[in-house]
Coordinates of C-alpha atoms in Angstrom, one line a residue:
X1 CA -98.2 218.3 -11.1
X2 CA -100.2 215.3 -10.2
X3 CA -99.7 214.3 -6.5
X4 CA -99.0 210.6 -5.6
X5 CA -102.1 208.8 -4.6
X6 CA -100.8 208.3 -1.1
X7 CA -103.9 206.6 0.3
X8 CA -103.7 203.9 -2.6
X9 CA -100.1 203.4 -1.7
X10 CA -100.8 203.0 2.1
X11 CA -103.6 200.6 1.3
X12 CA -101.3 198.5 -1.0
X13 CA -98.6 198.4 1.9
X14 CA -101.4 197.2 4.2
X15 CA -102.4 194.4 1.8
X16 CA -98.8 193.3 1.5
X17 CA -98.3 193.3 5.4
X18 CA -101.4 191.4 6.0
X19 CA -101.5 189.2 3.0
X20 CA -105.1 189.7 2.5
X21 CA -107.5 192.4 1.5
X22 CA -110.1 191.6 4.2
X23 CA -107.3 191.6 6.9
X24 CA -105.9 194.8 5.6
X25 CA -109.4 196.3 5.6
X26 CA -110.0 195.3 9.2
X27 CA -106.6 196.6 10.2
X28 CA -107.4 200.2 8.5
X29 CA -111.0 200.1 9.8
X30 CA -112.3 200.5 6.3
X31 CA -114.4 198.2 3.9
X32 CA -112.7 195.6 1.7
X33 CA -114.1 197.2 -1.3
X34 CA -112.5 200.5 -0.3
X35 CA -109.0 198.8 -0.1
X36 CA -109.9 196.9 -3.4
X37 CA -110.7 200.0 -5.1
X38 CA -107.6 201.9 -3.9
X39 CA -105.3 199.0 -5.0
X40 CA -106.9 198.8 -8.5
X41 CA -106.7 202.5 -8.9
X42 CA -102.9 202.4 -8.2
X43 CA -102.6 199.6 -10.6
X44 CA -104.3 201.6 -13.3
X45 CA -102.2 204.6 -12.6
X46 CA -98.9 202.5 -12.7
X47 CA -100.3 200.7 -15.5
X48 CA -99.1 197.3 -14.0
X49 CA -100.6 194.5 -11.9
X50 CA -99.4 194.4 -8.3
X51 CA -101.1 191.1 -7.4
X52 CA -101.9 187.7 -8.8
X53 CA -105.3 187.0 -7.5
X54 CA -107.1 183.6 -7.3
X55 CA -110.1 182.5 -5.0
X56 CA -107.5 180.9 -2.6
X57 CA -104.4 182.7 -2.9
X58 CA -102.7 186.4 -3.2
X59 CA -99.4 186.7 -4.4
X60 CA -97.3 189.8 -5.3
X61 CA -96.3 190.0 -8.9
X62 CA -92.7 190.9 -10.0
X63 CA -93.7 194.6 -10.0
X64 CA -95.6 194.4 -6.9
X65 CA -92.5 192.9 -5.2
X66 CA -90.2 195.7 -6.6
X67 CA -92.8 198.4 -5.3
X68 CA -93.8 196.9 -2.0
X69 CA -90.7 198.4 -0.2
X70 CA -91.6 201.9 -1.6
X71 CA -95.3 201.4 -0.4
X72 CA -94.1 200.4 3.1
X73 CA -91.9 203.4 3.4
X74 CA -94.8 205.8 2.4
X75 CA -97.0 204.1 4.9
X76 CA -94.2 203.9 7.7
X77 CA -93.2 207.5 7.2
X78 CA -96.7 208.9 7.2
X79 CA -97.4 207.0 10.4
X80 CA -94.1 208.3 12.0
X81 CA -94.9 211.9 11.0
X82 CA -98.2 211.7 12.7
X83 CA -96.7 210.5 15.9
X84 CA -93.9 213.1 15.8
X85 CA -96.4 215.9 15.7
X86 CA -98.1 214.4 18.7
X87 CA -97.2 215.7 22.2
X88 CA -93.8 214.3 23.2
X89 CA -95.1 213.6 26.7
X90 CA -97.9 211.3 25.5
X91 CA -97.6 207.8 26.8
X92 CA -96.3 205.3 24.2
X93 CA -99.1 203.1 22.7
X94 CA -99.6 200.9 19.7
X95 CA -98.0 197.7 18.3
X96 CA -94.2 197.1 17.7
X97 CA -93.5 194.0 15.5
X98 CA -90.1 192.6 16.0
X99 CA -88.1 189.7 14.6
X100 CA -85.3 187.8 16.3
X101 CA -83.5 184.5 15.7
X102 CA -85.1 181.5 17.5
X103 CA -82.6 180.7 20.1
X104 CA -81.2 184.2 20.8
X105 CA -84.8 185.3 20.8
X106 CA -86.0 182.9 23.5
X107 CA -83.0 183.5 25.7
X108 CA -82.3 187.2 25.4
X109 CA -85.0 189.1 23.5
X110 CA -88.0 187.6 25.0
X111 CA -87.1 188.7 28.5
X112 CA -86.4 192.2 27.4
X113 CA -89.6 192.4 25.6
X114 CA -91.5 191.3 28.4
X115 CA -89.8 193.8 30.7
X116 CA -90.4 196.5 28.1
X117 CA -94.2 195.9 27.9
X118 CA -94.4 195.9 31.5
X119 CA -92.6 199.3 31.6
X120 CA -94.9 200.5 28.8
X121 CA -98.5 199.1 29.5
X122 CA -100.0 200.6 26.4
X123 CA -97.4 199.0 23.9
X124 CA -97.9 195.7 22.5
X125 CA -95.2 193.7 20.8
X126 CA -95.7 191.1 18.2
X127 CA -92.4 189.2 18.4
X128 CA -91.6 186.8 15.4
X129 CA -89.0 184.1 16.1
X130 CA -87.2 182.4 13.2
X131 CA -83.8 181.5 12.2
X132 CA -84.8 181.7 8.4
X133 CA -83.5 185.0 6.5
X134 CA -86.8 186.9 6.3
X135 CA -87.8 190.0 4.2
X136 CA -88.6 192.5 6.9
X137 CA -90.5 194.8 4.6
X138 CA -92.8 192.1 3.2
X139 CA -93.3 190.6 6.8
X140 CA -94.3 194.2 7.8
X141 CA -91.8 194.0 10.6
X142 CA -90.6 197.4 12.3
X143 CA -87.3 195.8 13.1
X144 CA -85.5 192.5 13.4
X145 CA -82.3 191.3 15.2
X146 CA -79.8 189.5 12.9
X147 CA -76.7 187.6 13.7
X148 CA -74.8 187.7 10.4
X149 CA -72.5 189.6 8.3
X150 CA -74.8 191.9 6.8
X151 CA -74.7 192.6 2.9
X152 CA -75.1 195.9 1.4
X153 CA -78.9 196.7 1.2
X154 CA -81.3 199.4 1.7
X155 CA -81.8 198.4 5.1
X156 CA -80.5 200.2 8.0
X157 CA -78.4 198.0 10.3
X158 CA -77.0 199.1 13.8
X159 CA -74.4 196.7 15.0
X160 CA -74.6 196.0 18.7
X161 CA -71.9 193.7 19.4
X162 CA -69.9 190.7 18.2
X163 CA -71.2 187.1 19.0
X164 CA -68.2 184.9 19.8
X165 CA -68.2 181.5 18.1
X166 CA -66.7 178.4 19.9
X167 CA -65.6 175.1 18.4
X168 CA -66.7 172.4 21.0
X169 CA -67.4 168.6 21.4
X170 CA -68.1 166.4 24.4
X171 CA -65.0 165.1 26.4
X172 CA -66.3 161.4 25.5
X173 CA -66.0 162.3 21.9
X174 CA -62.5 163.9 22.2
X175 CA -61.3 161.2 24.3
X176 CA -62.2 158.7 21.7
X177 CA -61.3 160.5 18.5
X178 CA -58.5 162.7 19.8
X179 CA -58.3 166.6 20.3
X180 CA -57.6 168.4 16.9
X181 CA -54.7 170.7 17.3
X182 CA -55.1 172.7 14.0
X183 CA -58.2 173.3 12.0
X184 CA -56.9 171.0 9.2
X185 CA -57.3 168.2 11.7
X186 CA -61.0 168.6 11.4
X187 CA -61.1 166.9 8.1
X188 CA -60.8 163.5 9.8
X189 CA -63.7 164.3 12.3
X190 CA -67.4 164.2 12.2
X191 CA -69.0 167.6 12.6
X192 CA -72.4 169.2 13.1
X193 CA -73.3 172.1 10.9
X194 CA -75.7 175.0 10.8
X195 CA -77.7 175.2 7.5
X196 CA -78.7 179.0 7.4
X197 CA -75.4 180.0 6.0
X198 CA -74.1 180.0 2.5
X199 CA -71.8 177.0 2.9
X200 CA -72.6 175.0 6.2
X201 CA -69.7 172.6 5.7
X202 CA -67.0 175.3 5.0
X203 CA -65.5 176.7 8.3
X204 CA -63.0 179.6 8.6
X205 CA -60.6 180.3 11.0
X206 CA -58.2 183.1 12.1
X207 CA -55.0 181.9 14.0
X208 CA -51.6 183.1 15.3
X209 CA -49.7 185.4 13.3
X210 CA -53.0 186.5 11.6
X211 CA -53.2 183.1 9.5
X212 CA -56.3 182.3 8.0
X213 CA -57.5 178.8 7.4
X214 CA -60.5 177.5 5.4
X215 CA -61.6 173.9 6.2
X216 CA -64.3 171.8 4.5
X217 CA -65.8 169.4 7.2
X218 CA -67.8 166.2 7.0
X219 CA -71.3 167.0 8.6
X220 CA -73.0 164.2 10.3
X221 CA -76.1 166.4 11.1
X222 CA -76.8 169.6 9.3
X223 CA -79.7 171.6 11.2
X224 CA -81.3 175.1 10.8
X225 CA -81.2 175.5 14.7
X226 CA -78.0 175.8 16.5
X227 CA -79.8 174.7 19.7
X228 CA -81.0 171.5 18.0
X229 CA -77.4 170.4 17.8
X230 CA -76.9 170.0 21.5
X231 CA -78.5 166.6 22.1
X232 CA -75.9 165.3 19.5
X233 CA -73.2 167.3 20.8
X234 CA -73.7 166.2 24.4
X235 CA -73.6 162.4 23.5
X236 CA -70.5 162.6 21.4
X237 CA -71.8 162.5 17.8
X238 CA -69.3 165.1 16.6
X239 CA -67.8 168.5 16.7
X240 CA -70.0 171.9 16.4
X241 CA -69.3 175.5 16.0
X242 CA -71.8 177.5 18.1
X243 CA -72.2 180.8 19.7
X244 CA -71.6 181.5 23.4
X245 CA -75.3 182.2 24.2
X246 CA -76.1 178.5 23.2
X247 CA -73.3 176.6 24.7
X248 CA -72.5 178.7 27.7
X249 CA -74.2 176.6 30.2
X250 CA -72.9 173.3 28.7
X251 CA -69.3 174.7 28.8
X252 CA -69.9 175.8 32.5
X253 CA -71.2 172.3 33.4
X254 CA -68.2 170.4 31.6
X255 CA -70.6 168.7 29.4
X256 CA -68.8 170.0 26.2
X257 CA -65.1 171.0 25.9
X258 CA -63.7 174.0 23.8
X259 CA -61.0 173.2 21.3
X260 CA -58.7 175.0 19.0
X261 CA -58.5 177.8 21.5
X262 CA -55.8 179.6 19.3
X263 CA -57.9 179.4 16.1
X264 CA -61.1 181.3 16.5
X265 CA -64.0 181.3 14.1
X266 CA -64.7 185.0 12.7
X267 CA -67.2 186.5 15.1
X268 CA -70.6 187.3 13.7
X269 CA -72.2 190.7 14.2
X270 CA -75.3 191.2 16.2
X271 CA -77.3 193.7 14.3
X272 CA -80.6 195.7 14.9
X273 CA -82.0 195.8 11.4
X274 CA -84.9 198.3 10.3
X275 CA -86.4 199.3 7.0
X276 CA -84.8 202.2 5.0
X277 CA -87.0 204.9 6.4
X278 CA -85.2 207.1 9.2
X279 CA -88.8 207.9 10.5
X280 CA -90.2 205.4 13.0
X281 CA -93.0 205.7 15.5
X282 CA -92.0 206.6 19.1
X283 CA -92.9 203.3 20.5
X284 CA -90.6 201.6 17.8
X285 CA -87.7 203.9 18.6
X286 CA -88.1 203.4 22.4
X287 CA -88.1 199.5 22.1
X288 CA -85.0 199.8 19.8
X289 CA -83.2 202.0 22.2
X290 CA -84.2 199.5 25.1
X291 CA -82.8 196.7 23.1
X292 CA -79.5 198.5 22.1
X293 CA -79.0 199.3 25.9
X294 CA -79.8 195.7 27.4
X295 CA -79.0 193.4 24.6
X296 CA -76.3 191.4 26.3
X297 CA -74.8 188.6 24.2

């Protein structure tokens, strides 16, 4: 039986993570030639190309994309196994790479990361904030927070809470255009839509008697950041559907007013998502437990 070339798989995973042979070599404290030879050796063994290489660009081939997840798991499980073998009383150290949505990350995650790193001075956190759907394996993230309905996938998702959605508008807009009493009334109104969903202008509601209503709205502004809707919302451009962590302050100050109280948009799940492997370094597990305990949404 021929053993897998674990070193080559690990170096391939490092190149995918760092998007560069040079940067992968630096991260692994080996020469670029060593990394290049290992990847070439793996390609020859698999009889397929893993990267398309040019002088300016490095991109995964289709085979490379399919195998990158396996490579990442091999590397992650090896690192986790080594950490598990160390003295459990040793102080946590190393880097944790964490992703989060932009606004939720700024308001809720960044303060927790700051406190966690203060409590664990040898742990560094690389926090990536983006509202785009990212591939956490390709990005080399240890975990990411997502506010969404999670499709079936090989990723592991821990549901932390529901994120309540509100339908709101400024009092000035509602005084001028009227207050919708039923979701179907939204068809005659201007709306502000969030683009990082499958159908930004299709809004779903659940109401009295377990009624479900689907409405197609007219979007005046479509944007990939919920927080970016606030200026237009405050000056009365239209009606928006936003989570409480974005509009809580505006509601409390009376800058916006909630409508359709009896008709709730379905809540989104707040998930902590990790790669498929069950093995994680102790520093990663510690941060995930900290976020689970203190997430607050």
